[in-house]
PDB file of N, CA and C in Angstrom:
ATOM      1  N   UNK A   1      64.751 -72.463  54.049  1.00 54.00           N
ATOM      2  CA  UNK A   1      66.018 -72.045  54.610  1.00 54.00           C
ATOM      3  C   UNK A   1      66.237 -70.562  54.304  1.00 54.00           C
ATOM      4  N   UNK A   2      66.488 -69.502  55.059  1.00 60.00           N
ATOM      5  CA  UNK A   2      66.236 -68.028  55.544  1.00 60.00           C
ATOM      6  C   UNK A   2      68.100 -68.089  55.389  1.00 60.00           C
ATOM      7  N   UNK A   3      68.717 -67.494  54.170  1.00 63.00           N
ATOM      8  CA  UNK A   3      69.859 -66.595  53.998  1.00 63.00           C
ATOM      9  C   UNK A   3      70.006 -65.319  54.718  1.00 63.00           C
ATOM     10  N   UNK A   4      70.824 -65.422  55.466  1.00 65.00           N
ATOM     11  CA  UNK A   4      71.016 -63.865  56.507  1.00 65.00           C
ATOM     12  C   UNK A   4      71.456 -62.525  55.785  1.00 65.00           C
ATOM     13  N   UNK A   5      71.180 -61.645  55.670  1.00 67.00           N
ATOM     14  CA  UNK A   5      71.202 -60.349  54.498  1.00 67.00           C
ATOM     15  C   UNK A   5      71.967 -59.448  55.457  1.00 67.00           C
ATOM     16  N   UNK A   6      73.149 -59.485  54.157  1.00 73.00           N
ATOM     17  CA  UNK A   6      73.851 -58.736  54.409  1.00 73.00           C
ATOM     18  C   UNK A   6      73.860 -57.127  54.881  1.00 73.00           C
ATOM     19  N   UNK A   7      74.380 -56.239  55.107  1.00 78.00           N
ATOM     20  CA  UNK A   7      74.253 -54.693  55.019  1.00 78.00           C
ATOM     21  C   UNK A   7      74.977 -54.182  53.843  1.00 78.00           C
ATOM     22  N   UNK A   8      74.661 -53.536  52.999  1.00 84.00           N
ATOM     23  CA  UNK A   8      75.393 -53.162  51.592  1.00 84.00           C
ATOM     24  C   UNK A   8      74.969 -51.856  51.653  1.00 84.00           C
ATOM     25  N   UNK A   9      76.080 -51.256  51.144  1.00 90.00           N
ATOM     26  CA  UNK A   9      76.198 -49.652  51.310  1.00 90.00           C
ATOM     27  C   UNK A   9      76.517 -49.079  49.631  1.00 90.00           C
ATOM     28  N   UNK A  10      75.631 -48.303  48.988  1.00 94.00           N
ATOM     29  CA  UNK A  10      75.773 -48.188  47.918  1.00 94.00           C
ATOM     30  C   UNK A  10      76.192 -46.897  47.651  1.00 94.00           C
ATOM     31  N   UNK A  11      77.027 -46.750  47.073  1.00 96.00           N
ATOM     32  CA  UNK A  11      77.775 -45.030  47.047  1.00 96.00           C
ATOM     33  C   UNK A  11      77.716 -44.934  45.567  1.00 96.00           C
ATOM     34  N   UNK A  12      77.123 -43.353  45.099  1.00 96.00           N
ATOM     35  CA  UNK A  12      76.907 -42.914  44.115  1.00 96.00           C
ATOM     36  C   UNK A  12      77.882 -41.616  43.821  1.00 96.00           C
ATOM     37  N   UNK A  13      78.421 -41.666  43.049  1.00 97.00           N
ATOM     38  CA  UNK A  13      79.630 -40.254  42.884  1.00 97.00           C
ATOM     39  C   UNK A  13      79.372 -39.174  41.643  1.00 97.00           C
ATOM     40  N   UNK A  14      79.105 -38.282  41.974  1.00 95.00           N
ATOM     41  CA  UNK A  14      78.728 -37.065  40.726  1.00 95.00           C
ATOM     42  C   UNK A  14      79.669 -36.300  40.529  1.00 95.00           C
ATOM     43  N   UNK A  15      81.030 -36.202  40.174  1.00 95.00           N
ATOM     44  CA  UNK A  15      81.782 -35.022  39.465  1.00 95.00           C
ATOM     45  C   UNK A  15      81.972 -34.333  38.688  1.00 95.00           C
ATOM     46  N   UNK A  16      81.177 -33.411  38.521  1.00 94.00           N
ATOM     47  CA  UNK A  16      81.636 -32.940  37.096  1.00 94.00           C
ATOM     48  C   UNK A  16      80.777 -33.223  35.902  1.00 94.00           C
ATOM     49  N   UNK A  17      79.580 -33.753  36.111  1.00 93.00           N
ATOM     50  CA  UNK A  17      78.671 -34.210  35.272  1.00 93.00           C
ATOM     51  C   UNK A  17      77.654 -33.665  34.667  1.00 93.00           C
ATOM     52  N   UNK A  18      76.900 -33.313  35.880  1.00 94.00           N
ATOM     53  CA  UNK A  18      75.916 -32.534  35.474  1.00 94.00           C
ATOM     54  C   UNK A  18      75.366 -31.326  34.975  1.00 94.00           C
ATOM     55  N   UNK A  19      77.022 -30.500  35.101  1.00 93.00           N
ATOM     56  CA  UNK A  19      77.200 -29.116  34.490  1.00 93.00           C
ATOM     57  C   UNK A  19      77.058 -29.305  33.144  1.00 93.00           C
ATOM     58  N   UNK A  20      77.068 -30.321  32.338  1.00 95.00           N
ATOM     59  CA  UNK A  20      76.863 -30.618  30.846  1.00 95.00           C
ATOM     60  C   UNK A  20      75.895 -31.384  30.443  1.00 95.00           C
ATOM     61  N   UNK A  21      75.039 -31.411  31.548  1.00 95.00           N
ATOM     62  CA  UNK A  21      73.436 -32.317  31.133  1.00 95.00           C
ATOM     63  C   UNK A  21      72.291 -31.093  30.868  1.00 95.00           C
ATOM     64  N   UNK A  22      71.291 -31.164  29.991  1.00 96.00           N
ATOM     65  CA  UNK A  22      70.471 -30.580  29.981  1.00 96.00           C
ATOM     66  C   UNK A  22      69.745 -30.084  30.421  1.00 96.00           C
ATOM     67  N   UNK A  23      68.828 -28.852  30.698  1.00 95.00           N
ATOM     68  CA  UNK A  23      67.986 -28.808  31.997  1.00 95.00           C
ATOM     69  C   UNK A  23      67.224 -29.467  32.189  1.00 95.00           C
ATOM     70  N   UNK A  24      67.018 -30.094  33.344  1.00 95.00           N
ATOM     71  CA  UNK A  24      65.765 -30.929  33.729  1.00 95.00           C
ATOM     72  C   UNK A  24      66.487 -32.581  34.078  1.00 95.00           C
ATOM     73  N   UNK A  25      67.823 -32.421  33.418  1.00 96.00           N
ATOM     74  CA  UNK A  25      68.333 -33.687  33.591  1.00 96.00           C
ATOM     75  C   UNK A  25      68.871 -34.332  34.744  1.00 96.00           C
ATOM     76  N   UNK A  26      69.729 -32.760  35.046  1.00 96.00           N
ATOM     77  CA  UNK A  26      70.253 -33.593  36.496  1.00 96.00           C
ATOM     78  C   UNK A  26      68.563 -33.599  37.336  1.00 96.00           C
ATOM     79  N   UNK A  27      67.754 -32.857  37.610  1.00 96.00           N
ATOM     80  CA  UNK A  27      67.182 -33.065  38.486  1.00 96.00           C
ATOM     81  C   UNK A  27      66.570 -34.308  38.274  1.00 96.00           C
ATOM     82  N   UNK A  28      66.166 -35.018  36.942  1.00 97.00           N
ATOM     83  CA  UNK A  28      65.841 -36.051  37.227  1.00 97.00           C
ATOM     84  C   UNK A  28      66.455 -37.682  36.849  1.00 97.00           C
ATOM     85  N   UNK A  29      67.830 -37.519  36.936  1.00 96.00           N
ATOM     86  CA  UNK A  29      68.845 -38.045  37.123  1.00 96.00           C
ATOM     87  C   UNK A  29      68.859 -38.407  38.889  1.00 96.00           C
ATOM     88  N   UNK A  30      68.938 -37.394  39.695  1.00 97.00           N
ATOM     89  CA  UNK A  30      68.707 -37.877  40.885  1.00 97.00           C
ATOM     90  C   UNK A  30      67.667 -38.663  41.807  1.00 97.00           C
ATOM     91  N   UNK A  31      66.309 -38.207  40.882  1.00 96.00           N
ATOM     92  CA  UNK A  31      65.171 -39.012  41.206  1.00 96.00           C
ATOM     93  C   UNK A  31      65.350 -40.596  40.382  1.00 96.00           C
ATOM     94  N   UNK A  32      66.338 -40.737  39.689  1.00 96.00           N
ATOM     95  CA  UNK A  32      66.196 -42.124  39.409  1.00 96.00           C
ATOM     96  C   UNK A  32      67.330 -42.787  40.231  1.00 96.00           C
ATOM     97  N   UNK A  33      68.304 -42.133  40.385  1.00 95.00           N
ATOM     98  CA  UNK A  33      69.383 -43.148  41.007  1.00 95.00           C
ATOM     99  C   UNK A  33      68.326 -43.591  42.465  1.00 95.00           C
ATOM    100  N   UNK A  34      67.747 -42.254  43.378  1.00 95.00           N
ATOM    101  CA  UNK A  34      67.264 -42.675  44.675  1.00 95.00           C
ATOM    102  C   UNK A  34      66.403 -43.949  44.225  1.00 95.00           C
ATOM    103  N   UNK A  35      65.554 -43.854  43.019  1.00 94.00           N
ATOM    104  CA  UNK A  35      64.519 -45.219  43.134  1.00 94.00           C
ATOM    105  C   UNK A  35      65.166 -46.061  42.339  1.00 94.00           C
ATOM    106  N   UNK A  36      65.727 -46.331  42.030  1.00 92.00           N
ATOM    107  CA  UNK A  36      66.522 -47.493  42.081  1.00 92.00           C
ATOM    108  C   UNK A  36      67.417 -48.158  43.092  1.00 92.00           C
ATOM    109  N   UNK A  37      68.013 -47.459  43.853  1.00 92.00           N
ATOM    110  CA  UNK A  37      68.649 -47.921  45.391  1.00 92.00           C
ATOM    111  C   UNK A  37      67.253 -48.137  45.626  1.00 92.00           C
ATOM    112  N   UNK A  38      66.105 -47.291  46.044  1.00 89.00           N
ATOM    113  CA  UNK A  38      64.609 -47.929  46.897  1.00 89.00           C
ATOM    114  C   UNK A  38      63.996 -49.082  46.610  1.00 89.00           C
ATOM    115  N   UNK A  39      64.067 -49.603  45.197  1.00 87.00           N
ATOM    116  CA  UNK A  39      63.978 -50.477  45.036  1.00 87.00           C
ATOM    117  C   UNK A  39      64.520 -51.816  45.280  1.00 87.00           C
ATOM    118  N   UNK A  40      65.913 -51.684  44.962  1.00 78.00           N
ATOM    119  CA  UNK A  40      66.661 -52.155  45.081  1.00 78.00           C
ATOM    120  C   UNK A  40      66.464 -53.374  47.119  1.00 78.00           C
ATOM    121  N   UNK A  41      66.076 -52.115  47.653  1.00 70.00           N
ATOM    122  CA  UNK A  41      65.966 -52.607  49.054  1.00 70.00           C
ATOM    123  C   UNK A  41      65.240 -53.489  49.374  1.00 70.00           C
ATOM    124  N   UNK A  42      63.956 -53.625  48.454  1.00 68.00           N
ATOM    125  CA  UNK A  42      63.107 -55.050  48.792  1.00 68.00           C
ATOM    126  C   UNK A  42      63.778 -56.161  48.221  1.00 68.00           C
ATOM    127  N   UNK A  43      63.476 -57.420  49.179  1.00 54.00           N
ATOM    128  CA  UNK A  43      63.827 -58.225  48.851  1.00 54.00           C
ATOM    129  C   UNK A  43      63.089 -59.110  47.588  1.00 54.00           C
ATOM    130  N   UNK A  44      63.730 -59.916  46.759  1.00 50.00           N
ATOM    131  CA  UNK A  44      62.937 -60.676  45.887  1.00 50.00           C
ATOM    132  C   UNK A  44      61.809 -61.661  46.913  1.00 50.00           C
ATOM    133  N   UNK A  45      61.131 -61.798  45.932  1.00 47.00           N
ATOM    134  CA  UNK A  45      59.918 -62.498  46.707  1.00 47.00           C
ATOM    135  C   UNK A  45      59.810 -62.154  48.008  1.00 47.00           C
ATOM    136  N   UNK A  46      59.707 -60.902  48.875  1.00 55.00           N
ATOM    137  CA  UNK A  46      59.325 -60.872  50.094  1.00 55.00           C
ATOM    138  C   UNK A  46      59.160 -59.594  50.174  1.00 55.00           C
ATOM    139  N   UNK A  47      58.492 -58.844  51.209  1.00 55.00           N
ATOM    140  CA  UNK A  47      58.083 -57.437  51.336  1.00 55.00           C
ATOM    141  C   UNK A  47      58.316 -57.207  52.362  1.00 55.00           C
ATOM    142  N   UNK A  48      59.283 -57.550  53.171  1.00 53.00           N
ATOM    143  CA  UNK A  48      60.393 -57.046  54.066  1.00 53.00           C
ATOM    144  C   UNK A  48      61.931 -56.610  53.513  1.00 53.00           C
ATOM    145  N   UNK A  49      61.945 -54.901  53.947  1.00 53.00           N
ATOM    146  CA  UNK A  49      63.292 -54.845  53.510  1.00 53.00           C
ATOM    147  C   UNK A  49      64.483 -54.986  53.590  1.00 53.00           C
ATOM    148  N   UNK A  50      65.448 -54.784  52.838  1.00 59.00           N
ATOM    149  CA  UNK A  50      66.655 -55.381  53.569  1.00 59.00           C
ATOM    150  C   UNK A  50      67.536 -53.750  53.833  1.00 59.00           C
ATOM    151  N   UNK A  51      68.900 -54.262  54.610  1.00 63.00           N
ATOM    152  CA  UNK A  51      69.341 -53.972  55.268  1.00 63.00           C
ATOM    153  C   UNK A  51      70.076 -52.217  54.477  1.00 63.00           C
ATOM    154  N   UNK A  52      70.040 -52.755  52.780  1.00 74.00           N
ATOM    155  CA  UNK A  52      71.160 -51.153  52.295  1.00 74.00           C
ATOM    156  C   UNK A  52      70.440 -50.435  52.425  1.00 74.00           C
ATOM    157  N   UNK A  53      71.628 -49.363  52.172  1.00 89.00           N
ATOM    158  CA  UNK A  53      71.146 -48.012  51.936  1.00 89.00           C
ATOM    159  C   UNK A  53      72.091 -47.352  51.106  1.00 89.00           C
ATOM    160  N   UNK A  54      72.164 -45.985  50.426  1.00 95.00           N
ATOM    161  CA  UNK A  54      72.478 -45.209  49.518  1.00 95.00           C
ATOM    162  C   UNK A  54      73.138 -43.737  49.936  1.00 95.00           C
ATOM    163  N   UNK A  55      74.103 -43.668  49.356  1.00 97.00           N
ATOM    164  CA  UNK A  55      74.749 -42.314  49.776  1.00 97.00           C
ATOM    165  C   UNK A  55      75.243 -41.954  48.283  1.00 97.00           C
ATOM    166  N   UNK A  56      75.104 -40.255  48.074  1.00 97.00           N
ATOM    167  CA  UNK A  56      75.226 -39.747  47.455  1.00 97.00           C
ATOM    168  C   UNK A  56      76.795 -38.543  47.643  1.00 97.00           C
ATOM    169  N   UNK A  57      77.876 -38.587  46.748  1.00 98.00           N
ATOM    170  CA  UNK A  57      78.791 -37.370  47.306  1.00 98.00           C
ATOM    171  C   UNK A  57      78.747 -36.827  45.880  1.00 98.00           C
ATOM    172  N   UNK A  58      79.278 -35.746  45.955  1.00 96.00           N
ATOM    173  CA  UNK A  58      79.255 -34.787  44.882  1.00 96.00           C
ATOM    174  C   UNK A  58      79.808 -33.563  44.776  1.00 96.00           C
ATOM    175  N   UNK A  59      80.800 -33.093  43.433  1.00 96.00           N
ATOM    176  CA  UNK A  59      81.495 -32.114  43.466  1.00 96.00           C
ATOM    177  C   UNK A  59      80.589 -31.837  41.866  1.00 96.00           C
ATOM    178  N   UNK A  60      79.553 -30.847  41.988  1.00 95.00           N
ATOM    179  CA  UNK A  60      79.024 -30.584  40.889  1.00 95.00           C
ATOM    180  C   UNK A  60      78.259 -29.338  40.555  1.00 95.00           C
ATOM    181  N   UNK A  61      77.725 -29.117  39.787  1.00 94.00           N
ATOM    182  CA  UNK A  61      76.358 -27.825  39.844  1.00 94.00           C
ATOM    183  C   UNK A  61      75.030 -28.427  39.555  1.00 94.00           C
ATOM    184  N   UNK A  62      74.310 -28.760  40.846  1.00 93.00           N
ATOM    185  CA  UNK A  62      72.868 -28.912  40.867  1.00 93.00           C
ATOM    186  C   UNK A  62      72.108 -27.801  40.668  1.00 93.00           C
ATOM    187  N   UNK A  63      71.084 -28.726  40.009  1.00 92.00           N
ATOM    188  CA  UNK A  63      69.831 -28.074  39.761  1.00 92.00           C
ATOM    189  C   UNK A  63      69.155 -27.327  40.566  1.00 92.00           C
ATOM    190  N   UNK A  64      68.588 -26.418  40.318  1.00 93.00           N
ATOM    191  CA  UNK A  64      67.525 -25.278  41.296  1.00 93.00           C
ATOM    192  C   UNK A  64      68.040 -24.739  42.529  1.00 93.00           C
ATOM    193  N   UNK A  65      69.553 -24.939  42.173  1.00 94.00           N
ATOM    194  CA  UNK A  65      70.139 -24.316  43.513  1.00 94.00           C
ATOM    195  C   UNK A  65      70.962 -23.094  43.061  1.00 94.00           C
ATOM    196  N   UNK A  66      70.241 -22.184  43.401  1.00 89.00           N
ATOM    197  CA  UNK A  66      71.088 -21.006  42.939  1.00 89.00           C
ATOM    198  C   UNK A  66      72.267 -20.432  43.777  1.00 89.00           C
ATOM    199  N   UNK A  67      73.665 -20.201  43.267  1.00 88.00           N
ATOM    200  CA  UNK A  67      75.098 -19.946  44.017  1.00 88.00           C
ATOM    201  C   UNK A  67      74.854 -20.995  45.266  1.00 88.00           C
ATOM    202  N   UNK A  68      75.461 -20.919  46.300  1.00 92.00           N
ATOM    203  CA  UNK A  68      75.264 -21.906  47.829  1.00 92.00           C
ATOM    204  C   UNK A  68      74.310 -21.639  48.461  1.00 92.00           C
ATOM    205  N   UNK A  69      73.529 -21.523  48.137  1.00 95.00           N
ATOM    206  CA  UNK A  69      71.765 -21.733  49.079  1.00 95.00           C
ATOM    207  C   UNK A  69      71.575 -23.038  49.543  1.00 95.00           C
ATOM    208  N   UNK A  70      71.935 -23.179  50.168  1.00 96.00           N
ATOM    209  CA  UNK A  70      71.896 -24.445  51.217  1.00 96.00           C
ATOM    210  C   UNK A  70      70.428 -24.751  51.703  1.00 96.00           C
ATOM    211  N   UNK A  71      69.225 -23.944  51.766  1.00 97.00           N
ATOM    212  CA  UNK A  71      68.041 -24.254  51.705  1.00 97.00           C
ATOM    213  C   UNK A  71      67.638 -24.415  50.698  1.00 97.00           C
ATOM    214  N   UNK A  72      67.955 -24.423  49.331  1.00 96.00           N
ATOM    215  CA  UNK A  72      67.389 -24.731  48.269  1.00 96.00           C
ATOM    216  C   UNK A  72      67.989 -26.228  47.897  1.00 96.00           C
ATOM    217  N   UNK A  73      69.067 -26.440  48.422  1.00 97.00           N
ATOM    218  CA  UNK A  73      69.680 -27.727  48.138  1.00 97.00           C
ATOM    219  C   UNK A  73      69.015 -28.742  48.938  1.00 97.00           C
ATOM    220  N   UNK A  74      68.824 -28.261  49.767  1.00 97.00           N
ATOM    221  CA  UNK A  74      67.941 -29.270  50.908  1.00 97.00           C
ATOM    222  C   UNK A  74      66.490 -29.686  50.248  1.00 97.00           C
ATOM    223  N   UNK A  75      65.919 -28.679  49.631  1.00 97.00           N
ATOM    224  CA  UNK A  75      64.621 -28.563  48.949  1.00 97.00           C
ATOM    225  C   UNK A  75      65.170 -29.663  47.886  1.00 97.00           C
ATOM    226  N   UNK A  76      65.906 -29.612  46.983  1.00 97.00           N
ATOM    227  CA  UNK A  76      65.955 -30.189  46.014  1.00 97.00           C
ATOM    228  C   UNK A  76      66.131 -31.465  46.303  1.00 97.00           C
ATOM    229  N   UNK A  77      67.394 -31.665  47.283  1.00 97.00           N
ATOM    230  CA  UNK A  77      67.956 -33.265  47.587  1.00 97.00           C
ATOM    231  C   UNK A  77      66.347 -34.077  48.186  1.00 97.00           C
ATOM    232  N   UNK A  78      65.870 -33.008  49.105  1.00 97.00           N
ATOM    233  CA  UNK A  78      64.400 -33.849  49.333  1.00 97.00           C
ATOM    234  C   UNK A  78      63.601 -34.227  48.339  1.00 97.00           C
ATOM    235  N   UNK A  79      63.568 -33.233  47.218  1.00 96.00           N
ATOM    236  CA  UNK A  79      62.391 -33.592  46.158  1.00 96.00           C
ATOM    237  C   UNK A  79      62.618 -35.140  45.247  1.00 96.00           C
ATOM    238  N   UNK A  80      64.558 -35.331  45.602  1.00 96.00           N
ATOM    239  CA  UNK A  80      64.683 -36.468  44.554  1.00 96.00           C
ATOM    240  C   UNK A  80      64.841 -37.511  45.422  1.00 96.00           C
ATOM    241  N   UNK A  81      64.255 -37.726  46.398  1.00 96.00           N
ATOM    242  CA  UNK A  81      64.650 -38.847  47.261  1.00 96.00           C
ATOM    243  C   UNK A  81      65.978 -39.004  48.214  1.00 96.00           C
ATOM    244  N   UNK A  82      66.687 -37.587  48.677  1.00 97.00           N
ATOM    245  CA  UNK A  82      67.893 -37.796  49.054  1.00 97.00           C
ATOM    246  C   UNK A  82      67.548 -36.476  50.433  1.00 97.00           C
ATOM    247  N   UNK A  83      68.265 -36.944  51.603  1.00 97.00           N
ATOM    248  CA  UNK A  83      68.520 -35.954  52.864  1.00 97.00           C
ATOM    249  C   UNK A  83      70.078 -35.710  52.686  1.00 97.00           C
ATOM    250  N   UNK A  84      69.795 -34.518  52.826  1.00 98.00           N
ATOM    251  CA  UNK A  84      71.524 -33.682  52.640  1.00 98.00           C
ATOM    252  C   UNK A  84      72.443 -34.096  54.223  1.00 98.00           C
ATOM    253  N   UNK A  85      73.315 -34.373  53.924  1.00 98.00           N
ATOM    254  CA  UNK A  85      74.051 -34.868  55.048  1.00 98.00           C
ATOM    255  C   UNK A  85      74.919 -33.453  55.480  1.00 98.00           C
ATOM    256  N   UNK A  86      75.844 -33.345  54.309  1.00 98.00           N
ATOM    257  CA  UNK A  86      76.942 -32.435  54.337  1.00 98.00           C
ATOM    258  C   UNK A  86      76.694 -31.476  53.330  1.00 98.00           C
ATOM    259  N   UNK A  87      77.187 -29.916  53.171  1.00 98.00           N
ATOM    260  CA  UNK A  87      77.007 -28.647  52.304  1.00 98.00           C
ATOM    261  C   UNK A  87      77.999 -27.809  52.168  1.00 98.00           C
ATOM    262  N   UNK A  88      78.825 -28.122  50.847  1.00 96.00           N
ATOM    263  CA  UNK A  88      80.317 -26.901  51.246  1.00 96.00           C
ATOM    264  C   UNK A  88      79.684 -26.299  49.841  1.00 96.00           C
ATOM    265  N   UNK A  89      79.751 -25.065  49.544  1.00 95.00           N
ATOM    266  CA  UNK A  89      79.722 -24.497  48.229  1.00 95.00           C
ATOM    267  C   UNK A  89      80.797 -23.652  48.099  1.00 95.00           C
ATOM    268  N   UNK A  90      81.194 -23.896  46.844  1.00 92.00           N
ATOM    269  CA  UNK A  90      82.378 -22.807  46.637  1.00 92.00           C
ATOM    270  C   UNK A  90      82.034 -22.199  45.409  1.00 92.00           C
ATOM    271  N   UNK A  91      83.206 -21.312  44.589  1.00 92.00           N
ATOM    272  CA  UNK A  91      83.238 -21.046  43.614  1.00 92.00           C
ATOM    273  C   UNK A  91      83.676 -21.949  41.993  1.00 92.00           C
ATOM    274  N   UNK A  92      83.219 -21.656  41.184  1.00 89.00           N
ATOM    275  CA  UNK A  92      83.723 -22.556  40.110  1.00 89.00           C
ATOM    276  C   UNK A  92      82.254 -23.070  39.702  1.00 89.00           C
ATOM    277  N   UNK A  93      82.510 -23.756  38.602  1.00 88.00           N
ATOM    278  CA  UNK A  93      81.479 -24.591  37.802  1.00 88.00           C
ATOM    279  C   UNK A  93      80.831 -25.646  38.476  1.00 88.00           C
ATOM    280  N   UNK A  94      81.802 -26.689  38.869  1.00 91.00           N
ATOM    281  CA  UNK A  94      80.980 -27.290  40.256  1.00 91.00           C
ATOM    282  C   UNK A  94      81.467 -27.105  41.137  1.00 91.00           C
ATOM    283  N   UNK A  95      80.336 -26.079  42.082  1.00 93.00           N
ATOM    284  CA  UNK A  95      80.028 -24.819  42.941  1.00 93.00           C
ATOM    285  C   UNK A  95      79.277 -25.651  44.142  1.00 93.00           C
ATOM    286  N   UNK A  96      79.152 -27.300  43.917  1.00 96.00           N
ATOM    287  CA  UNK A  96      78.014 -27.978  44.918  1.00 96.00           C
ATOM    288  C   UNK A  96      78.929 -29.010  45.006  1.00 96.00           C
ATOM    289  N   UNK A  97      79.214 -29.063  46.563  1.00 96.00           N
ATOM    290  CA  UNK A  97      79.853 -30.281  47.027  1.00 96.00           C
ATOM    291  C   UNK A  97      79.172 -30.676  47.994  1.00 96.00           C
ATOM    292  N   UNK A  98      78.597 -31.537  48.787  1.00 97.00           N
ATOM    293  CA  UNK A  98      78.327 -32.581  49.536  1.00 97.00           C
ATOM    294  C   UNK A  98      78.526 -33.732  49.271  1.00 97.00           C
ATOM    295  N   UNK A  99      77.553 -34.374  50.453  1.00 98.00           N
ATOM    296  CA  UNK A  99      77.095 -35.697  50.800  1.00 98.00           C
ATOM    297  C   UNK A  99      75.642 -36.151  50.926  1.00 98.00           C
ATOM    298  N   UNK A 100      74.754 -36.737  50.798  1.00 98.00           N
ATOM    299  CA  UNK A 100      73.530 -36.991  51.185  1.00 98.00           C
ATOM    300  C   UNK A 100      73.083 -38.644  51.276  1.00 98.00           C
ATOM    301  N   UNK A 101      72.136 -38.835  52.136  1.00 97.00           N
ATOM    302  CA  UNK A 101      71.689 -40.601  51.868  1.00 97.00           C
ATOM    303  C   UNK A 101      70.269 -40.318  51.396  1.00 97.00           C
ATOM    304  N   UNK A 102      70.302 -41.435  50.939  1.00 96.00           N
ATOM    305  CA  UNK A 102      69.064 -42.061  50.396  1.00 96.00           C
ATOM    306  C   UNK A 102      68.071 -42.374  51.437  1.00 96.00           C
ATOM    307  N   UNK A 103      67.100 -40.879  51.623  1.00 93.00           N
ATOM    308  CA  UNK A 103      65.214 -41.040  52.423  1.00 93.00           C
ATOM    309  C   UNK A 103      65.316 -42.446  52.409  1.00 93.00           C
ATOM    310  N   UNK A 104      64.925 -42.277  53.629  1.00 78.00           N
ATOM    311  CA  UNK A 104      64.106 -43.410  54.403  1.00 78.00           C
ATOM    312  C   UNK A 104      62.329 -43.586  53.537  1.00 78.00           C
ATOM    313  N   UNK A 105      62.157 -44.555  53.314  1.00 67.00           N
ATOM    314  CA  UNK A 105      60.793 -44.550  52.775  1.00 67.00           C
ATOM    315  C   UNK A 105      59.897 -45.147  53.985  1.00 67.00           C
TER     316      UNK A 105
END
């Protein structure tokens, strides 16, 4: 008997966090949340995936992005498993606001 799978939408929120993590942390802080949502997507006992997916928003200061370089953010959100949706940068400590989802694998 085949349970019908739901769509689940998993939202991850960064405020203010990562301006007080160590270097190296946020960047790989983001490579774990994405593989864990990726994981997350297979089903138990089966190797068809299911239906979630992962979104990321954030009012923070990421890694390897120097002031609002919006091509470097793109670089980065790709390197940790994430496509940049949305890009506002302003001034202040967290200087990085978007949105992004969780790559398609």
């Amino acid at each position: 008997e085949e349970e019908e799978e739901e769509e689940v939408n998993n939202i991850i929120l960064f405020e203010g966090v990562m301006i007080y993590l160590d270097e190296g942390v946020p960047h790989s802080l983001l490579e774990i949340c994405s593989n864990v949502l990726n994981k997350g997507k297979k089903k138990k006992n089966s190797s068809s995936p299911s239906s979630s997916t992962g979104y990321l928003c954030f009012a923070d200061r990421l890694e390897n992005i120097p002031g609002g370089d919006e091509d470097a953010a793109n670089i980065e959100m790709e390197g940790t498993g994430w496509e940049l949706l949305d890009w506002l940068p302003k001034p202040g400590l967290a200087r990085h606001m978007g949105v992004a989802r969780l790559k398609r694998e």
